[in-house]
XYZ file of C-alpha atoms in Angstrom:
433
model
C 0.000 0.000 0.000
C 1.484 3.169 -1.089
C 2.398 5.496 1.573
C 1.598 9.251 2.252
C 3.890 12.170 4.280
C 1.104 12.367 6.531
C 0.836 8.514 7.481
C 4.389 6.873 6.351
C 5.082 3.440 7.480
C 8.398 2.930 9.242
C 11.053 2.093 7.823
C 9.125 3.549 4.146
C 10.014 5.668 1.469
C 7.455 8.128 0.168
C 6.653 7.313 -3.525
C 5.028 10.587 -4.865
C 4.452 8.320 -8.342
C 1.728 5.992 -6.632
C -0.009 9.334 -4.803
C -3.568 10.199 -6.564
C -3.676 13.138 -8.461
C -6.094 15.658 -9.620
C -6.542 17.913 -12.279
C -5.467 21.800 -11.404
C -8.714 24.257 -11.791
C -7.004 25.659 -14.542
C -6.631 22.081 -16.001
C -10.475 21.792 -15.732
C -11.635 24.550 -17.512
C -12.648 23.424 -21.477
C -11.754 26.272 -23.941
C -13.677 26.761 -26.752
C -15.413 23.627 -26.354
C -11.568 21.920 -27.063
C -10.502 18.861 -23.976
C -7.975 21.098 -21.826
C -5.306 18.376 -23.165
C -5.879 19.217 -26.612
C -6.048 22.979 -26.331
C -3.763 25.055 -28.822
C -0.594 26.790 -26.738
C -1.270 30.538 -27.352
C 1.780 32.244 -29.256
C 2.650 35.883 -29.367
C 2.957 37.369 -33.186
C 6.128 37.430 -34.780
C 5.530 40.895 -35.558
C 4.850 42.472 -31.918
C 7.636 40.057 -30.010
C 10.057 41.148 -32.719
C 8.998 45.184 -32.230
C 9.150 44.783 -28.150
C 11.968 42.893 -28.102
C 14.555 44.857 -30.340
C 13.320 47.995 -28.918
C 14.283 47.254 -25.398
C 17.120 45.835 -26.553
C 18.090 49.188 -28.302
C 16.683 51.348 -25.266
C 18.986 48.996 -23.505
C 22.235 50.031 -25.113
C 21.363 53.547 -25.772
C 20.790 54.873 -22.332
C 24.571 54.330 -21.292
C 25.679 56.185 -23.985
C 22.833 59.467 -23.716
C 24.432 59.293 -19.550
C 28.208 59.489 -21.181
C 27.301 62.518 -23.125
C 25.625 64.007 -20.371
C 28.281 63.382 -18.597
C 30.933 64.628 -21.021
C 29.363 68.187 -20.981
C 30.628 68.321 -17.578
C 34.103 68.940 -19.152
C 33.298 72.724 -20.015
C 31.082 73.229 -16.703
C 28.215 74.181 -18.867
C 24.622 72.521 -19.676
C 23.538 71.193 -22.577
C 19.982 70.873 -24.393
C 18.234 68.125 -24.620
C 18.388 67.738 -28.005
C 21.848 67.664 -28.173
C 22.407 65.170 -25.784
C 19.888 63.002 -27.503
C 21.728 63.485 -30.901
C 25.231 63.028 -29.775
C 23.823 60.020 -27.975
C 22.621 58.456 -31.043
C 25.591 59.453 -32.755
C 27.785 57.370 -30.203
C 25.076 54.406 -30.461
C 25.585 54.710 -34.534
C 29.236 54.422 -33.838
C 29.141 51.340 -31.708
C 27.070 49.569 -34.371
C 30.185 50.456 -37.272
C 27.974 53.412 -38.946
C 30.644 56.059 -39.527
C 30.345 59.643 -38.584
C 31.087 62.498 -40.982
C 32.197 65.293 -38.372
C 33.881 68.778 -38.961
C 37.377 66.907 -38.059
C 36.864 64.089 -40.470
C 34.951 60.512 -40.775
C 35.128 58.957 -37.130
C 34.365 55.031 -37.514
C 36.057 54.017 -34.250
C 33.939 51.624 -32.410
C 33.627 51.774 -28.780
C 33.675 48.419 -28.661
C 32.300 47.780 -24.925
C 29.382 49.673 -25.818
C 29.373 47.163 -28.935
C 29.363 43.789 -26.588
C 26.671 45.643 -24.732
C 24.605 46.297 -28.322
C 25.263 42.014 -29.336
C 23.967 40.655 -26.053
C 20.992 42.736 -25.705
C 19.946 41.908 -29.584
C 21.098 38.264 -28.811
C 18.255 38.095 -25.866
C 16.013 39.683 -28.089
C 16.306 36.878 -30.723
C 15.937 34.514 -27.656
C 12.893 35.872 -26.691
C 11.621 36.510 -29.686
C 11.818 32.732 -30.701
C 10.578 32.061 -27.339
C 7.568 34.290 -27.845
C 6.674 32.201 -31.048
C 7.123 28.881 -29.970
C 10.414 28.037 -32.062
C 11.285 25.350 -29.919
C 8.364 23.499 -29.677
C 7.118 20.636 -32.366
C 4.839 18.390 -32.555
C 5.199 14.527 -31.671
C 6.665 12.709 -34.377
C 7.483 15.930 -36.711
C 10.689 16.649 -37.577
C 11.955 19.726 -35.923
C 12.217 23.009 -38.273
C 14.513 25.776 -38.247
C 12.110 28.342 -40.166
C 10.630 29.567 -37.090
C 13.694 30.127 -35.824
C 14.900 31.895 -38.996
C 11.677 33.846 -39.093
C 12.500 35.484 -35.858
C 16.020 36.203 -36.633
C 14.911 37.829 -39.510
C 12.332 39.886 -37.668
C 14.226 40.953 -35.045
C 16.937 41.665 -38.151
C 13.940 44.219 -39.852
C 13.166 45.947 -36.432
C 16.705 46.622 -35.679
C 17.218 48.279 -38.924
C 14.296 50.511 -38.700
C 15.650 51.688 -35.514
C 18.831 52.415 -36.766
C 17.517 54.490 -39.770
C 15.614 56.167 -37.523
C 18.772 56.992 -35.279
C 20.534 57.771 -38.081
C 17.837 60.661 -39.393
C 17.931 61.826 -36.213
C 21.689 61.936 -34.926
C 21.962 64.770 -38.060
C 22.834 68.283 -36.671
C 25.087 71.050 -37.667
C 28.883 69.255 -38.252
C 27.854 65.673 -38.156
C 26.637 63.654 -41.209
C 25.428 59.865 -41.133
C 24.376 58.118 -44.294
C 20.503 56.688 -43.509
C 21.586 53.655 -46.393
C 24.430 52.642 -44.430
C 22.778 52.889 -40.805
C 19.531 50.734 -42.328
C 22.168 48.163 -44.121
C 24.778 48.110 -41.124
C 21.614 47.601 -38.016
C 19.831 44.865 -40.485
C 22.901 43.154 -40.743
C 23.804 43.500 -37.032
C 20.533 42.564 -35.784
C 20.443 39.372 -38.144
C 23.499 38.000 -37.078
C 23.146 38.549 -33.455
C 19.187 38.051 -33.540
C 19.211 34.904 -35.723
C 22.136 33.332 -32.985
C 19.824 34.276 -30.337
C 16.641 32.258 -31.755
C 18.708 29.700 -33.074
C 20.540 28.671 -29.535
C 16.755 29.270 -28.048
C 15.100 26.870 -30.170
C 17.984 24.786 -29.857
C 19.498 24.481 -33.576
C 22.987 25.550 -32.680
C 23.046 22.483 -30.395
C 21.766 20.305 -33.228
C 24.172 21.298 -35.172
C 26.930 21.063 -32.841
C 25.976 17.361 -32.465
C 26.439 16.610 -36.382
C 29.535 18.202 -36.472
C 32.291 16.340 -36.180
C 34.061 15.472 -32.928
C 37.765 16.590 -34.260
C 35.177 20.268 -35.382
C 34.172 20.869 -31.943
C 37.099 20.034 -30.036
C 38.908 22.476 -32.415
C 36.371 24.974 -32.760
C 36.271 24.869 -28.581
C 40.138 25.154 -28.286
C 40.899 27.692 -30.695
C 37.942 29.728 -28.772
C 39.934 29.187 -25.540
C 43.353 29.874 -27.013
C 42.010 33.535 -28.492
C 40.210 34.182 -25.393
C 43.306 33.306 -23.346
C 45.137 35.651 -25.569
C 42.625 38.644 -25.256
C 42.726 38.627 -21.451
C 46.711 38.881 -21.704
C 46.216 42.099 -23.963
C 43.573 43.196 -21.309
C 46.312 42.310 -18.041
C 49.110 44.016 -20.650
C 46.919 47.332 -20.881
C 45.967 47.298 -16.816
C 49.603 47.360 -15.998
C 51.211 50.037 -18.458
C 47.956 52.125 -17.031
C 48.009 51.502 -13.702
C 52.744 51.754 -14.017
C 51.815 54.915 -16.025
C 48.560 56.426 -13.293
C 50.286 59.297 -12.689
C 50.283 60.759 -16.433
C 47.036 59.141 -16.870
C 45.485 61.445 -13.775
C 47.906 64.623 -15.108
C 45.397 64.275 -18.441
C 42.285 63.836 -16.514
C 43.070 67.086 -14.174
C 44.263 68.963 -17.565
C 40.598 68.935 -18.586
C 39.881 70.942 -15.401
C 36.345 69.806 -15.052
C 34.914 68.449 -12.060
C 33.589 65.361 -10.587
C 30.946 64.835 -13.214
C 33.394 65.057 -16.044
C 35.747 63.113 -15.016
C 33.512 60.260 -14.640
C 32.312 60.739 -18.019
C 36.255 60.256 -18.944
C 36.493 57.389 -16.984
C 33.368 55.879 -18.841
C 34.578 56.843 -22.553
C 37.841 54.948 -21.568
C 35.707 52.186 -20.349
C 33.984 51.529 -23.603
C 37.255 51.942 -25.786
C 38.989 49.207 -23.169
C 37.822 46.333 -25.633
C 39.559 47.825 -28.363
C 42.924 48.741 -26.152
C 43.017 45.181 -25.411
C 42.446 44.345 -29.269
C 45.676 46.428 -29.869
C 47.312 44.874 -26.778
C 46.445 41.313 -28.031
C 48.292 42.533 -31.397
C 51.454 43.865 -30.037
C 51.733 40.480 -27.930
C 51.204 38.379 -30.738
C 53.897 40.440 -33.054
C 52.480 42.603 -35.872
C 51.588 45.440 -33.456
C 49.168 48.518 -33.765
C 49.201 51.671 -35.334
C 47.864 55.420 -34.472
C 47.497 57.381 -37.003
C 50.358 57.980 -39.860
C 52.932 58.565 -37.331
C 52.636 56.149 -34.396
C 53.650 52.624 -34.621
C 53.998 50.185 -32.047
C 54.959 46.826 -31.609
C 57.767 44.822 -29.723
C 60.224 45.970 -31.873
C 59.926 48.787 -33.165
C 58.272 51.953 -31.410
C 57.526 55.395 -33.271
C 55.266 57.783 -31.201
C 53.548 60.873 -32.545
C 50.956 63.804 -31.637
C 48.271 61.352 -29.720
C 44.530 62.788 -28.366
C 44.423 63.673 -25.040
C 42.854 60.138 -23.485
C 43.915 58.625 -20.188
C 43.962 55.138 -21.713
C 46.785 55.946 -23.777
C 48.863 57.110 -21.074
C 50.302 53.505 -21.277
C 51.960 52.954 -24.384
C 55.518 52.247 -24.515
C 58.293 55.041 -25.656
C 60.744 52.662 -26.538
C 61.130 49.015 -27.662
C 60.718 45.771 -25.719
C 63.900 45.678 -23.316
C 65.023 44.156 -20.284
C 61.866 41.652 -18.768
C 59.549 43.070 -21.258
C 59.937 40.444 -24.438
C 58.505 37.813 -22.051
C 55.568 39.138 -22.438
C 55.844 38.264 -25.747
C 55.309 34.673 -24.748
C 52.051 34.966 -23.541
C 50.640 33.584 -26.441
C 52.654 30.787 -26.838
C 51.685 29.962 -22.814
C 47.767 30.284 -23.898
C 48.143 27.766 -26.747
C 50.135 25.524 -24.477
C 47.138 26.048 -21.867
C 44.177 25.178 -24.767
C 46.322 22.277 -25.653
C 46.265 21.088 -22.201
C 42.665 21.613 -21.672
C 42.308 19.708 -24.905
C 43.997 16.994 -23.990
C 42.843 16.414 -20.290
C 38.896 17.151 -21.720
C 39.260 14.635 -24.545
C 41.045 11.416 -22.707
C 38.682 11.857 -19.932
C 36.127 11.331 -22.026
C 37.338 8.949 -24.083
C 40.463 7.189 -23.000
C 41.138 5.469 -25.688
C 41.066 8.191 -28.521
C 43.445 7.835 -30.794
C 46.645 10.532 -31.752
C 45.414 11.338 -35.428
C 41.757 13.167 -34.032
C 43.356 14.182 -31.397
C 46.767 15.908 -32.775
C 44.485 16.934 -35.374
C 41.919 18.983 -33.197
C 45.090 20.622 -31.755
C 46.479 21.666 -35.203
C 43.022 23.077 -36.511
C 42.867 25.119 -33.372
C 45.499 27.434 -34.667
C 42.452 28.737 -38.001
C 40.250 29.038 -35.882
C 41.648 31.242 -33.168
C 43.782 33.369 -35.681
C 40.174 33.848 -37.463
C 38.671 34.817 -34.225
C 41.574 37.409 -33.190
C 41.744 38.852 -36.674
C 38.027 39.604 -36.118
C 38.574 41.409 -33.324
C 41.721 43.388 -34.482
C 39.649 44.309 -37.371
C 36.204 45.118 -35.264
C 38.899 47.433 -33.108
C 40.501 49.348 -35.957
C 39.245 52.742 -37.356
C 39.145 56.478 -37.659
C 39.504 59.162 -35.735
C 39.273 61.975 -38.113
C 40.822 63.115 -40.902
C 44.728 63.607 -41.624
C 47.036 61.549 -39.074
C 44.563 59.654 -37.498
C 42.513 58.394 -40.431
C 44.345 54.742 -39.721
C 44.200 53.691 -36.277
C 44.069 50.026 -34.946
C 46.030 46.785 -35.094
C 47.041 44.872 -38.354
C 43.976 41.796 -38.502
C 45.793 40.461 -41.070
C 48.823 39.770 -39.785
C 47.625 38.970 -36.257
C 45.105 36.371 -38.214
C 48.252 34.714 -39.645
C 51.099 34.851 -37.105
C 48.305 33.641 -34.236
C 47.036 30.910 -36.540
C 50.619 29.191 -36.434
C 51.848 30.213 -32.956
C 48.484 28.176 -31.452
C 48.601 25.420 -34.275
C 52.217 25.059 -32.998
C 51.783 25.295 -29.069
C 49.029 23.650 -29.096
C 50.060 20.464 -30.835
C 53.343 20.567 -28.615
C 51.110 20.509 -25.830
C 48.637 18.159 -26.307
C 51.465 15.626 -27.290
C 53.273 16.036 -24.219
C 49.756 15.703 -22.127
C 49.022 12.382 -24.388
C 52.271 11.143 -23.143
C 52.254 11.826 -19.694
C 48.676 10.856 -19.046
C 50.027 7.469 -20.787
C 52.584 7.063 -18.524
C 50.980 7.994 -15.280
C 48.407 5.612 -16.411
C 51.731 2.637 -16.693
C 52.518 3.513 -13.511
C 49.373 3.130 -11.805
């Protein structure tokens, strides 16, 4: 006789299983004169989860940069209008989305790239929920599943986003800055579709379909050139910390030349906070070899170092006067060390799993790794490079080129060293045991 919380025999385990159940009120309730079990899941329209959801997503992103501007008025100790905030806010929201500015100094195309990551995740959710809304995921029993509801809200979210950012763009016009309505429409549909269709896709779980076709050697490639280019970015990003924080005292000299108050300098402080992705993009560059460039007449990497007239920003206050001497080319090494480290992970991941894996997948997951992260940090190079104006500073950013192919055999090369050596020592601390 089953047993109950309120009367359990000794000794007796509570089976919830064998417990009677009832239906829920809700459960009860015929719609339509349908059986409750039959009744049709109510869906949002495409149309309205795709408007609601790629607005907030843009409200989202925006407001951080309409509070920078705000901000950045502070420098002159004067107020601004409304207006202008709103239009230089836009402006800055254009520029983290790759629509270039024509300004009285030039074409700016600079990306603050934080405010960029910011921009991706937010339209990512809003695929997410926007394939949520519709029911992507869900199929019926003994269908195949489908990924045109998935695509549909990619797309949808991809036609929103673009409206917005024509609108934006018509809008961000004022005396001394130009933005081309055709490029902001082209540049948000193809943002939006990108990040919106990867958004519905993971939701209604096709990128995990298709990670399960793909081939083992793929994914454990795909996985450990991600981890090799990630390792490599947070080097650039620990480079940059240190040559600010062993260079704070010319980086506070520029912040008190402003002469603005508290306000002001926060809004400094925030500016160099969404430009920190691309420092770190330059960073990653100089560490790998090829090195950065600002402007016509400053160039540096570890070997050669030519510095010329550079804005006033307190995130530049770290870059090096002179070549790599002394303890500095170890740095250099870095990523070498973050191959070694995917190969590692590689191998310890993959012989866990499967002991008995043989050296050709293997060896050959750890030589693929090298495309794939020098794909990945040419990406970034190239989503950090730009314009600052006109003249000297109408080239700024690392080479993505040459990172792409000096990083694509450094992490082929560490990597395969290093999952080698793992294979072999697992192999003989398995002997031993």
């Amino acid at each position: 006789m089953p047993t109950t919380p309120e009367d359990p025999d000794e000794g007796a385990q509570t089976r919830l299983a064998d417990r009677e159940t009832v239906r829920l009120p809700i459960q009860r309730r015929a719609v339509r004169g349908k059986d409750a079990a039959r009744r049709p899941d109510r869906r949002a329209p495409l149309v309205l989860a795709a408007v609601v959801n790629s607005l907030w997503a843009a409200v989202v992103s925006l407001v951080p940069t309409l509070v920078v501007v705000w901000l950045i008025f502070a420098l002159d100790n004067a107020g601004a209008p409304l207006a202008n905030v709103l239009r230089l806010g836009l402006g800055g929201w254009l520029l983290a989305h790759w629509v270039p500015l024509q300004t009285g100094i030039g074409p700016v195309s600079l990306a603050p790239l934080g405010l960029t990551a910011v921009a991706a995740w937010r339209v990512y959710r809003a695929g997410v929920h926007t394939s949520r809304a519709i029911g992507a995921r869900a199929r019926l029993r003994g269908t195949p599943w489908s990924p045109w509801p998935a695509a549909r809200a990619g797309a949808a979210v991809g036609v929103v986003y673009a409206a917005l950012g024509a609108l934006a763009a018509v809008l961000a016009e004022h005396k001394g800055v130009e933005v081309s309505a055709v490029r902001a429409t082209l540049t948000f549909a193809a943002f939006g579709l990108v990040a919106g269709s990867l958004g519905a896709f993971a939701e209604a779980r096709g990128i995990a379909r298709l990670a399960a076709r793909t081939p083992q050697v793929m994914r454990d490639a795909t996985r450990t050139g991600a981890v090799a280019a990630l390792l490599v970015l947070g080097a650039g990003a620990a480079t940059t910390g240190m040559a600010v924080a062993f260079s704070g005292g010319d980086a506070s000299q520029i912040i008190d030349d402003y002469h603005t108050g508290i306000a002001g300098q926060i809004g400094l402080i925030l500016v160099c906070a969404f430009f920190a992705p691309d420092v770190t993009a330059w960073a990653a560059s100089y560490l790998v070899g090829p090195g950065f460039t600002i402007g016509s007449e400053t160039f540096i990497s570890a070997a050669h170092v030519s510095v010329g007239p550079l804005p006033a920003v307190p995130l530049l206050a770290g870059l090096p006067s002179t070549p790599a001497t002394g303890y500095a080319p170890l740095l250099l090494g870095l990523p070498l060390a973050a191959a070694l480290v995917a190969g590692w992970l590689l191998a310890r991941r993959s012989l866990r799993s499967d002991p008995g894996r043989s050296w050709f997948p293997l060896l050959g997951a750890a030589v693929l790794a090298g495309p794939v992260a020098g794909v990945l940090l040419g990406l970034c190079c190239a989503a950090a490079g730009g314009s600052l104006g006109a003249g000297g500073l109408a080239d700024v950013g690392p080479q993505s080129g040459a990172v792409a192919f000096v990083a694509t055999f450094m992490i082929s090369i560490g990597a395969l060293l290093s999952t080698a050596a793992t294979k072999l020592a697992l192999r003989a601390k398995g002997a031993r045991e």
